[in-house]
CSV table of C-alpha atoms and ligand atoms in Angstrom, one decimal:
chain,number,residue,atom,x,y,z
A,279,UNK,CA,-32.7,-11.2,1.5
A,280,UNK,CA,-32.0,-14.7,3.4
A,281,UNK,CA,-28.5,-13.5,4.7
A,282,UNK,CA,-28.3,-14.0,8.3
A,283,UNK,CA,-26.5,-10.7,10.5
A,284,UNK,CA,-23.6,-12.2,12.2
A,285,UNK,CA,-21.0,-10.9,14.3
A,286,UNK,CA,-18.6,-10.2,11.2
A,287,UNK,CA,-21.0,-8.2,9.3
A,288,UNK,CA,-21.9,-4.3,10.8
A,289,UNK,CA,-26.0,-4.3,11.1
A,290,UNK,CA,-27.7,-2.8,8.2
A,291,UNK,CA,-24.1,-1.6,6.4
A,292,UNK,CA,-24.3,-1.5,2.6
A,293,UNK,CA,-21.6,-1.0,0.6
A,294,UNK,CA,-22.4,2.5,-0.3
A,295,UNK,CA,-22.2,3.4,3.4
A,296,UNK,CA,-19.2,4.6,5.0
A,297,UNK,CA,-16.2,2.2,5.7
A,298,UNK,CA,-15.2,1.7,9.5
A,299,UNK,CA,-11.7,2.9,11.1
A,300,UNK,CA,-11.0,-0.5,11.5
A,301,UNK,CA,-11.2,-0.7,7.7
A,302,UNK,CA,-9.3,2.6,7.1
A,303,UNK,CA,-6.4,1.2,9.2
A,304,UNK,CA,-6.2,-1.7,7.3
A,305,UNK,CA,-6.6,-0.1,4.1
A,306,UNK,CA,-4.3,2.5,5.1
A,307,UNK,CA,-1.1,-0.4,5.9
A,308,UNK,CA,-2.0,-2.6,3.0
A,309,UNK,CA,-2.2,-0.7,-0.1
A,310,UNK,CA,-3.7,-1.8,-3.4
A,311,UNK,CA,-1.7,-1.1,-7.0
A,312,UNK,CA,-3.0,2.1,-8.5
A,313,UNK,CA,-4.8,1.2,-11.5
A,314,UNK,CA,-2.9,3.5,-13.8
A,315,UNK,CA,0.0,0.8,-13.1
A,316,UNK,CA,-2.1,-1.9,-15.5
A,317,UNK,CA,0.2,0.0,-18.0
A,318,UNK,CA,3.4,-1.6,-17.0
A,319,UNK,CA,3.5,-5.6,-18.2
A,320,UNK,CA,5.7,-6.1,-15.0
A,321,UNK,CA,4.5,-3.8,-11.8
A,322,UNK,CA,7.3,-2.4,-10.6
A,323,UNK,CA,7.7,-3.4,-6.4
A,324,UNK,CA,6.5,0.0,-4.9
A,325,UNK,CA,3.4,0.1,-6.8
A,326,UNK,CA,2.6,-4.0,-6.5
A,327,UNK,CA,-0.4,-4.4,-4.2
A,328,UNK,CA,0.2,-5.1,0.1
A,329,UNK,CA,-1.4,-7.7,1.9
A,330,UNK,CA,0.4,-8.1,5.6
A,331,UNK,CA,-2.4,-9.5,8.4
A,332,UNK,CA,0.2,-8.7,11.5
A,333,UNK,CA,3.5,-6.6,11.3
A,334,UNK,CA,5.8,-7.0,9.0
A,335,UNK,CA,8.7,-8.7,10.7
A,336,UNK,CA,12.2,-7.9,11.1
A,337,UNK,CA,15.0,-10.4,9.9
A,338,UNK,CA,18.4,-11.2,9.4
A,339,UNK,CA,19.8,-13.5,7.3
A,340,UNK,CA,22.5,-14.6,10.3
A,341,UNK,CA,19.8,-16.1,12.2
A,342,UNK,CA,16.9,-16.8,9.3
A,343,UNK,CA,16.6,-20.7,8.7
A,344,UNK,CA,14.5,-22.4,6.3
A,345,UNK,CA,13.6,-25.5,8.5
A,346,UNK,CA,12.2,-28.6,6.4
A,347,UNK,CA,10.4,-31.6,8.6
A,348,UNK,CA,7.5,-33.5,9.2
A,349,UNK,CA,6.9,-37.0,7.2
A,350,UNK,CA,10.3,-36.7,6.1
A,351,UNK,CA,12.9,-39.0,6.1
A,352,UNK,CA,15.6,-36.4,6.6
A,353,UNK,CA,14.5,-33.4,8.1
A,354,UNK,CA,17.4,-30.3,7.5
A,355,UNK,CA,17.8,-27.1,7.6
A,356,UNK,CA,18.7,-24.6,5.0
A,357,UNK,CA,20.5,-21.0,5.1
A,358,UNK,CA,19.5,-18.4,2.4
A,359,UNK,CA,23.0,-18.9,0.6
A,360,UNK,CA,21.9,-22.6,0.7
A,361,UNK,CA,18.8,-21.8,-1.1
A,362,UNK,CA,20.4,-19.6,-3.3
A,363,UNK,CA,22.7,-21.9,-4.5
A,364,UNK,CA,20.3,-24.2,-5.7
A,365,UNK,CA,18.9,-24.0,-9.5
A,366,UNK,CA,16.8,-20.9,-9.8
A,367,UNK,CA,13.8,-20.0,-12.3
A,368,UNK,CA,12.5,-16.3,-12.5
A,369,UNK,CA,8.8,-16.1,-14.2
A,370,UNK,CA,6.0,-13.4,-14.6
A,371,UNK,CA,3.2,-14.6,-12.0
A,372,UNK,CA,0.0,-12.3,-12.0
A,373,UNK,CA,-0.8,-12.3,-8.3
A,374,UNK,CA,-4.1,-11.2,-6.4
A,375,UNK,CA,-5.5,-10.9,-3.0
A,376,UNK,CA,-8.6,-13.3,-2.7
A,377,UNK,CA,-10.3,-10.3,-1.2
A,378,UNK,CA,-10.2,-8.3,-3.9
A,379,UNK,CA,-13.6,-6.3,-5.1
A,380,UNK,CA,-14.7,-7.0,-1.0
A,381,UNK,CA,-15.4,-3.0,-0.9
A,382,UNK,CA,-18.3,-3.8,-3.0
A,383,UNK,CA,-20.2,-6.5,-2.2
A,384,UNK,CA,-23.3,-5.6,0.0
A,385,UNK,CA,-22.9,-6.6,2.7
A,386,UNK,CA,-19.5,-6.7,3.3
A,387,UNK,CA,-17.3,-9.0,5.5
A,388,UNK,CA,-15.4,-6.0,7.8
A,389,UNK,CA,-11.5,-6.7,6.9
A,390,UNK,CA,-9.4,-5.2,3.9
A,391,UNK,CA,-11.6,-3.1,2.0
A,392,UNK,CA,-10.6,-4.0,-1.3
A,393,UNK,CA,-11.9,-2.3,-4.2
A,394,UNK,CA,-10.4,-3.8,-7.3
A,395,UNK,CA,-6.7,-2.8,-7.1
A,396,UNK,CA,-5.2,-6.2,-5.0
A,397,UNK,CA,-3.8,-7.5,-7.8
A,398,UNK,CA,0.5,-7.3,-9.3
A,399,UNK,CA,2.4,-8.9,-11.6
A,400,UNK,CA,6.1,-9.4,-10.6
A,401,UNK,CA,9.1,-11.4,-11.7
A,402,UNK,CA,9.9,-13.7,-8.8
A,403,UNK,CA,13.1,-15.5,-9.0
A,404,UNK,CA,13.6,-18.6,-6.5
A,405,UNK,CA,14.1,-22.7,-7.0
A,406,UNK,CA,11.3,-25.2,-7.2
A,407,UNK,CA,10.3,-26.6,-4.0
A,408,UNK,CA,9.5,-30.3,-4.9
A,409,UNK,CA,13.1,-31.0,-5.4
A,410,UNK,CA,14.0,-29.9,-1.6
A,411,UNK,CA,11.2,-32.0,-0.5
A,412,UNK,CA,12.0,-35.2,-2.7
A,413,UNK,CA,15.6,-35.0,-1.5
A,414,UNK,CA,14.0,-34.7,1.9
A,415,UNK,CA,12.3,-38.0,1.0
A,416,UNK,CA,8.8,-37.8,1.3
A,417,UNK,CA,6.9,-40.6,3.8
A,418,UNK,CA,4.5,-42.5,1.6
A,419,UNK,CA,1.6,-41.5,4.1
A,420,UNK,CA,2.0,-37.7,3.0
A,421,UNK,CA,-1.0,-35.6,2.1
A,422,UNK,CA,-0.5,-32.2,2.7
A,423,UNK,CA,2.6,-29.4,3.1
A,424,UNK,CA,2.3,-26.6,5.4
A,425,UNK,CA,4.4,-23.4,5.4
A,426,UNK,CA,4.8,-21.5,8.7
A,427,UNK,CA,5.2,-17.5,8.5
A,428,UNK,CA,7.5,-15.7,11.1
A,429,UNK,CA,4.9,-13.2,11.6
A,430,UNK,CA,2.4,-13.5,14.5
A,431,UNK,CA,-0.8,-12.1,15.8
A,432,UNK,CA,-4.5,-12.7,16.8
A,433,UNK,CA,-7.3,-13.3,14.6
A,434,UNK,CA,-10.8,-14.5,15.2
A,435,UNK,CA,-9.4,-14.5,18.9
A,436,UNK,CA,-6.8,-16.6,18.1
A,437,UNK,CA,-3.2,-16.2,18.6
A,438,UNK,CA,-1.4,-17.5,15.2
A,439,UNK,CA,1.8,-17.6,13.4
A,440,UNK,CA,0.6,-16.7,9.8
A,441,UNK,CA,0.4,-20.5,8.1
A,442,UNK,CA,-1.5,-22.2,5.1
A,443,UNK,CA,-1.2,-25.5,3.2
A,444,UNK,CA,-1.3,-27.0,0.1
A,445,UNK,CA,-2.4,-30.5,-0.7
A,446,UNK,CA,0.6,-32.7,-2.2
A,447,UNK,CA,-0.4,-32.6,-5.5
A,448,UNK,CA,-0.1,-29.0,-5.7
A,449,UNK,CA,2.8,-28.7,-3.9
A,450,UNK,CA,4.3,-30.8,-6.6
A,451,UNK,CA,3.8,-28.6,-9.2
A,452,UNK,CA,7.2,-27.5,-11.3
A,453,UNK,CA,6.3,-24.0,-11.2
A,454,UNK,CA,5.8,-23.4,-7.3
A,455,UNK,CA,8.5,-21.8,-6.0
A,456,UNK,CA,10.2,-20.7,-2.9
A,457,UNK,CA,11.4,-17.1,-3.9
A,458,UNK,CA,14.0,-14.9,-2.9
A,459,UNK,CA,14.1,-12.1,-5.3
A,460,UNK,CA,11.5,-9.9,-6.8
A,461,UNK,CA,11.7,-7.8,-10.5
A,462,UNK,CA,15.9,-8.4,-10.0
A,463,UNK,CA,16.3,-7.7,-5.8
A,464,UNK,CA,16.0,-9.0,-2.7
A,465,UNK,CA,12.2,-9.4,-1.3
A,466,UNK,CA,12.0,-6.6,0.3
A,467,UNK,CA,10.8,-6.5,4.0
A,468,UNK,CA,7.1,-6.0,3.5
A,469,UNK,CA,7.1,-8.8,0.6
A,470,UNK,CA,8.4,-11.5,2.6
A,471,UNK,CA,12.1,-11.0,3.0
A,472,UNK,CA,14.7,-13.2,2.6
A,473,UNK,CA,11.8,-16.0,1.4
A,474,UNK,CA,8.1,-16.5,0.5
A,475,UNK,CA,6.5,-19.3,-1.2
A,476,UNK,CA,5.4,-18.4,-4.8
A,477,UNK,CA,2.2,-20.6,-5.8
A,478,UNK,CA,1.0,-19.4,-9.9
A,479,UNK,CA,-2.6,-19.3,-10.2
A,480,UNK,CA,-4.2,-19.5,-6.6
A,481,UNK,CA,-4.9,-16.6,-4.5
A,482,UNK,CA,-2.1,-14.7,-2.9
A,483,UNK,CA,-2.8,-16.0,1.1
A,484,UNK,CA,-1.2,-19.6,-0.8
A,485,UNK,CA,2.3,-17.5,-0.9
A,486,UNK,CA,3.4,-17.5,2.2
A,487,UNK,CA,5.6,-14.5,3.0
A,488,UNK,CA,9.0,-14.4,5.6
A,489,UNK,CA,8.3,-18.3,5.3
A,490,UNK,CA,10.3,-20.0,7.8
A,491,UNK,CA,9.2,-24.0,8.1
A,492,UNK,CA,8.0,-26.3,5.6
A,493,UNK,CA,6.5,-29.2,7.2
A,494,UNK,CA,4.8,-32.4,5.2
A,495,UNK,CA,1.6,-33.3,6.9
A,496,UNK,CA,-0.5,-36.5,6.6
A,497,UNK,CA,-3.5,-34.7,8.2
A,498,UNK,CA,-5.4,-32.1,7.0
A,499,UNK,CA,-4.0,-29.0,8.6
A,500,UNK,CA,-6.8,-27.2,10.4
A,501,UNK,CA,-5.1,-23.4,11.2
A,502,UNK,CA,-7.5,-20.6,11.2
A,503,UNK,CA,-6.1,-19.5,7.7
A,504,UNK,CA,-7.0,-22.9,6.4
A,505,UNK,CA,-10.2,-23.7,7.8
A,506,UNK,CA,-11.6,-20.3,9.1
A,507,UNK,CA,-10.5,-17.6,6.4
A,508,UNK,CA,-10.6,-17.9,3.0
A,509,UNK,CA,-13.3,-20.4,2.9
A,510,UNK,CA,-16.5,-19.9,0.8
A,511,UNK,CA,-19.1,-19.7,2.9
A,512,UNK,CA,-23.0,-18.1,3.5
A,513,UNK,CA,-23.1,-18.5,7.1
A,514,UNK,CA,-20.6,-18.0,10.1
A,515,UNK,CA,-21.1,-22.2,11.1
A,516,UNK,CA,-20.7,-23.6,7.4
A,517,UNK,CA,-17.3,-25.0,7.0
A,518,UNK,CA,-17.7,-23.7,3.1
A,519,UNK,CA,-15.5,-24.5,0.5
A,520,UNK,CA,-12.0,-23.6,0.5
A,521,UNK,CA,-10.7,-21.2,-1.7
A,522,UNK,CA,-7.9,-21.8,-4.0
A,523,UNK,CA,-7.3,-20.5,-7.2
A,524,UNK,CA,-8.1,-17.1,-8.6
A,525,UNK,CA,-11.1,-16.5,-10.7
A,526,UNK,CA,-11.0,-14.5,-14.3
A,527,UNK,CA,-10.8,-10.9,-13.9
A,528,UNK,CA,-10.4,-7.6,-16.7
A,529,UNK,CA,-9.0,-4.7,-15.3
A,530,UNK,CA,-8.9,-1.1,-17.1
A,531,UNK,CA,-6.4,1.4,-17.1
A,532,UNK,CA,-8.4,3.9,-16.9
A,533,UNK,CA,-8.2,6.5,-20.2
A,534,UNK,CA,-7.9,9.8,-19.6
A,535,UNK,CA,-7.2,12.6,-16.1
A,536,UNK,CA,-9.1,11.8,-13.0
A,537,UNK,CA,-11.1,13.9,-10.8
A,538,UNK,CA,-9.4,14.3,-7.6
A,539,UNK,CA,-11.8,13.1,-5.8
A,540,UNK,CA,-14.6,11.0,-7.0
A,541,UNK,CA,-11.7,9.6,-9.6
A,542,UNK,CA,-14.7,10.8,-12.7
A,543,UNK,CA,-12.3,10.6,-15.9
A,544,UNK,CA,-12.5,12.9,-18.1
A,545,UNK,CA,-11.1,12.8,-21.7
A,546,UNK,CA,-11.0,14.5,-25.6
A,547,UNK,CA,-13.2,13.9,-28.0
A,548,UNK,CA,-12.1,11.4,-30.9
A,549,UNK,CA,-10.4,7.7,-31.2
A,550,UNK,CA,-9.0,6.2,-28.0
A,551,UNK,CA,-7.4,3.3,-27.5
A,552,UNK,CA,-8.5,1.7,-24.2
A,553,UNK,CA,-6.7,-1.1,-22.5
A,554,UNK,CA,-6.1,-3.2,-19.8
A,555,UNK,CA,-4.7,-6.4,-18.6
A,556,UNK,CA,-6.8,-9.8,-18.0
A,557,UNK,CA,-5.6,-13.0,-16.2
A,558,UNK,CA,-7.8,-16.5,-14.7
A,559,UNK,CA,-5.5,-18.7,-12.5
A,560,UNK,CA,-8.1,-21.8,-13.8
A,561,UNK,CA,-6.3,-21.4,-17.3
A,562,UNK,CA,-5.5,-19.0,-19.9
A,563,UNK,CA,-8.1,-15.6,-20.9
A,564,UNK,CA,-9.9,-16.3,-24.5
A,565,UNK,CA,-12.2,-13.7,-24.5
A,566,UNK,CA,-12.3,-10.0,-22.9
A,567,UNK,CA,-14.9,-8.0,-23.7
A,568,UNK,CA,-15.5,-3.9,-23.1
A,569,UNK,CA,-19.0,-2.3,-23.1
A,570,UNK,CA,-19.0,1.9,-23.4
A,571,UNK,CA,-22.9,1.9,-22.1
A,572,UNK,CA,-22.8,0.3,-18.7
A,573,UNK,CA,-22.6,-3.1,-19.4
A,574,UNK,CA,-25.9,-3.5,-22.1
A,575,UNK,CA,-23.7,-4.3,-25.2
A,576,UNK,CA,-20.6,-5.8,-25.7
A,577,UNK,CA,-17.9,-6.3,-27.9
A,578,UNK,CA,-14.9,-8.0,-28.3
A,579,UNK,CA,-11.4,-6.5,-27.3
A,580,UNK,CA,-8.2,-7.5,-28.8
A,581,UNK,CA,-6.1,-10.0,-26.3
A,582,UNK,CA,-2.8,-10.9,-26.5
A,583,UNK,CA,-1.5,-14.3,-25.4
A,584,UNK,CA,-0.3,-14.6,-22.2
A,585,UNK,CA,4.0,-13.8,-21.7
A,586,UNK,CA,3.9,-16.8,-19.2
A,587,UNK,CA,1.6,-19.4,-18.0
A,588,UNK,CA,0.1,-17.6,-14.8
A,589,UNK,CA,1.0,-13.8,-16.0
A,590,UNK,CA,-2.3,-11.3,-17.1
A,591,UNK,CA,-2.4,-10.7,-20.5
A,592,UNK,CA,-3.2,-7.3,-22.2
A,593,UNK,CA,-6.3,-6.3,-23.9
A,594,UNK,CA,-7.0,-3.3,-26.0
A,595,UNK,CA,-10.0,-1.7,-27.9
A,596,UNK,CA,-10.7,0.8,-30.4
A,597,UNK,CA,-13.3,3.5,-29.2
A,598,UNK,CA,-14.4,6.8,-31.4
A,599,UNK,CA,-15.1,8.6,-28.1
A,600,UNK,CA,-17.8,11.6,-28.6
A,601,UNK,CA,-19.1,14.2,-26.3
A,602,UNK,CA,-21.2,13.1,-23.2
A,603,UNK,CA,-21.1,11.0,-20.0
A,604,UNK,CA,-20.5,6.7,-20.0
A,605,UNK,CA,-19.5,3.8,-17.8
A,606,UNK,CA,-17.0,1.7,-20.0
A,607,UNK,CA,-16.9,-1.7,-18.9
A,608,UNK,CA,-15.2,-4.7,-19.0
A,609,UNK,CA,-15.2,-8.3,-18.3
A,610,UNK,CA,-13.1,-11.7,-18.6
A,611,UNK,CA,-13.4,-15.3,-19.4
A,612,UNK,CA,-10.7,-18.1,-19.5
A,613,UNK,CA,-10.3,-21.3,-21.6
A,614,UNK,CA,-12.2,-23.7,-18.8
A,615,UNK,CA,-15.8,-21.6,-19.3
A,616,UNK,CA,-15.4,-19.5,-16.5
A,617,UNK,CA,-16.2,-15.9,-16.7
A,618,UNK,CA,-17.2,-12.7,-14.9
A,619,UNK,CA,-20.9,-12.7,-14.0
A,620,UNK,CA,-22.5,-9.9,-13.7
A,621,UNK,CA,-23.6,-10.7,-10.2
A,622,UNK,CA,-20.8,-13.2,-8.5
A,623,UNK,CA,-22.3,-15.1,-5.6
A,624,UNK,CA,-22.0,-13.3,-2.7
A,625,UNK,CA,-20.1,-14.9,0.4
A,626,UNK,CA,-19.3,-14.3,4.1
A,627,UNK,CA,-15.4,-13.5,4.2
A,628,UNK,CA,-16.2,-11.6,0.6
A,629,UNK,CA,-14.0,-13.8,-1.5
A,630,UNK,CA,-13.4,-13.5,-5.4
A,631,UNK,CA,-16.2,-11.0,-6.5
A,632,UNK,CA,-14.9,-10.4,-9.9
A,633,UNK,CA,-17.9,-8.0,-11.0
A,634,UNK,CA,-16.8,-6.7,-14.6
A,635,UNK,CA,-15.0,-3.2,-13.7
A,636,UNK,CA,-16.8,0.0,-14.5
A,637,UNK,CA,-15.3,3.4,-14.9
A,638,UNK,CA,-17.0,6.5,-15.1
A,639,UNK,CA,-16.1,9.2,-18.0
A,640,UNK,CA,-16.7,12.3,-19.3
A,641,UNK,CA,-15.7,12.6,-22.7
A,642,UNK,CA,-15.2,17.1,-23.3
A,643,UNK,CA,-12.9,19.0,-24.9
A,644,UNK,CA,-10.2,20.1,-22.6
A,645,UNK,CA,-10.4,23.2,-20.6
A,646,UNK,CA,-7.4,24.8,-18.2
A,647,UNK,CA,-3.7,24.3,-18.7
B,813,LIG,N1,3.4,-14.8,6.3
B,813,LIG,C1,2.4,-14.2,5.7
B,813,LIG,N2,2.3,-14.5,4.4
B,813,LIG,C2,1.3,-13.9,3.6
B,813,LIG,C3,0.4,-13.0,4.2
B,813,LIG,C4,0.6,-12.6,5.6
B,813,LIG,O1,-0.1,-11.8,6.2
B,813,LIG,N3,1.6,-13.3,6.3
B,813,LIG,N4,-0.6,-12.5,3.5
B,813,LIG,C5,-1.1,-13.3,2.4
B,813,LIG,C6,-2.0,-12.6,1.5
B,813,LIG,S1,-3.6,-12.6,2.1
B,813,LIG,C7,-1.7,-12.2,0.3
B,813,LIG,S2,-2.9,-11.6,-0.7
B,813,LIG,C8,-0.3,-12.2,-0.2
B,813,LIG,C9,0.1,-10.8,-0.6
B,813,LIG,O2,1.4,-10.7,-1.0
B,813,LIG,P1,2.1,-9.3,-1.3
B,813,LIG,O3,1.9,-8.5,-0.1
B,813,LIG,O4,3.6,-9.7,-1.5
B,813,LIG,O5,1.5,-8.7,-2.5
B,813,LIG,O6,0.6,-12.6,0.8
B,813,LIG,C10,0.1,-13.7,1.5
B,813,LIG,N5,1.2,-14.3,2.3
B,814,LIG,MO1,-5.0,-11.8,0.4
């Protein structure tokens, strides 16, 4: 293969060789959203996937201002009962980490070693942010709005506050929002307490957590998250596309008990119902489809429509389930063409490989208690 060994990818590591302690720590803070949890429409908070690059930071609401500036013709300052105060929308928003299904890929960018569970649905409740920045009165000469974290740290040998942008016209969107509340409470610390940004349909580094400055930008901003991370790319000196919204995806609850360890499943003879949810932040799922013999034939599942523009939708299929050993599969596509290849194009940072998802089971009678 033509892919060049760089500093950010271990020599000669496959996927199916063992993960670094550097990944263990990482997957060991940030926690995915066990898959059995594809059962609930809404995840509940505990079991909604983690993604925190430095420490989760401390704050009070005393001292916590949401500062508003750049090409702005009156640059303020709001306080979380400000915010609140303001109208407020809560919506179902599917979200996911762009490096989900990382673990996988061969070789592997060295950072959060997803495997396919960086992916929630949550109510968020907060007010639209285009009405605090048109009050705000945005300079004609405006192209982009970046939104500054509180957290901090070092990354590619950088020393950062945790920041991304979004060009105007998505920042204008009715449905991005700047959140306070999650399925009914408060964020809570490690979801971005007292405010995040809430963008539908692109990949979760857009929603800024513990978000403490919005600032409109005529430049491009040019932060590492922007213009290092989350950029497609097949060598370390391409500037690569940027990444923005999330790809289709099908995930499976997966029928049946698990295996401790290897996670095997292992389920009764006769008809099963298998089910799982689907979602595409490029437009609604049409089509999900399940195979029961690794991915040679397929067949169409039964989708629901979606319960909000940006939240996954559930799928479901009928399968007479008889004695033996399969790999049940499934895979997405969405209303613009774009579906789960069998093989997504591999990249450097290990963004968006949306592989269908295959479970292993064993389909025997029950034995034990
Ligand atoms: N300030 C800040 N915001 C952030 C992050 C972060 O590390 N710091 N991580 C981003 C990433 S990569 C993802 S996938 C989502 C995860 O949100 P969650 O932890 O609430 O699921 O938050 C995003 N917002
Ligand atoms: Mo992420």
């Amino acid at each position: 293969m033509d892919r060049p060994a760089t500093e950010e990818l271990p020599p000669g590591l496959t996927a199916s060789e063992q993960i670094t302690p550097e990944e263990l720590q990482l997957a060991a803070r940030n926690h995915g959203m066990p898959l059995e949890a594809l059962r609930w429409p809404v995840t509940p908070v505990g079991l909604h996937y983690l993604l925190i690059h430095y420490d989760v930071p401390v704050v009070d609401p005393a001292w916590w201002r949401l500062e508003l500036g750049g090409r702005v013709s009156r640059a303020r300052s709001f306080t979380l009962d400000e915010l609140r105060a303001r109208p407020a929308v809560t919506r179902p928003v599917t979200m996911e980490c762009a490096g989900n299904g990382r673990a996988r890929l061969s070789p592997r960018a060295v950072s959060q070693p997803w495997l396919l569970e960086a992916v929630g649905t949550a109510e968020w409740t907060g007010t639209p942010l285009w009405p605090l920045l048109e009050e705000a009165g945005v300079a004609d000469d405006a192209a982009e709005v970046v939104f500054s974290g509180l957290d901090r740290g070092v990354e590619g040998g950088i020393e950062q506050r945790y920041e991304r942008s979004l060009p105007l016209a998505e920042a204008r969107r009715a449905d991005v929002l700047l959140a306070w509340a999650v399925n009914g409470q408060p964020l809570p610390p490690q979801h971005g307490f007292p405010l995040r940004l809430l963008v539908p349909g692109w990949y979760g580094m857009t929603s800024v957590k513990w978000l403490s400055r919005v600032t409109v930008s005529a430049e491009p901003f040019l932060g590492y998250q922007q213009v290092r991370a989350y950029r497609y790319r097949r060598v370390a000196d391409d500037d690569g596309e940027p990444v923005t919204r999330i790809v289709p995806r099908s995930l499976m609850a997966p029928p049946g008990i698990p295996d401790f360890l290897t996670r095997r499943r292992f389920l009764a003879p006769g008809p099963c119902r298998l089910e799982g949810r689907a979602w595409s932040g490029w437009g609604p799922v049409v089509r999900v489809e399940v195979s029961v013999d690794g991915g040679h034939a397929w067949d169409a599942a039964e989708l629901a429509a979606p319960p909000a523009p940006h939240a996954w939708q559930a799928w479901s299929y009928r399968w007479e389930a008889a004695p033996g050993d399969y790999e049940l599969c499934c895979r997405a596509a969405d209303a613009t063409g774009r579906e789960q290849p069998a093989e997504p194009p591999w990249n450097l940072g290990g963004y968006a490989g949306n592989h269908p998802h295959r479970v292993q089971v064993t389909v025997r009678s029950p034995a034990g208690p």
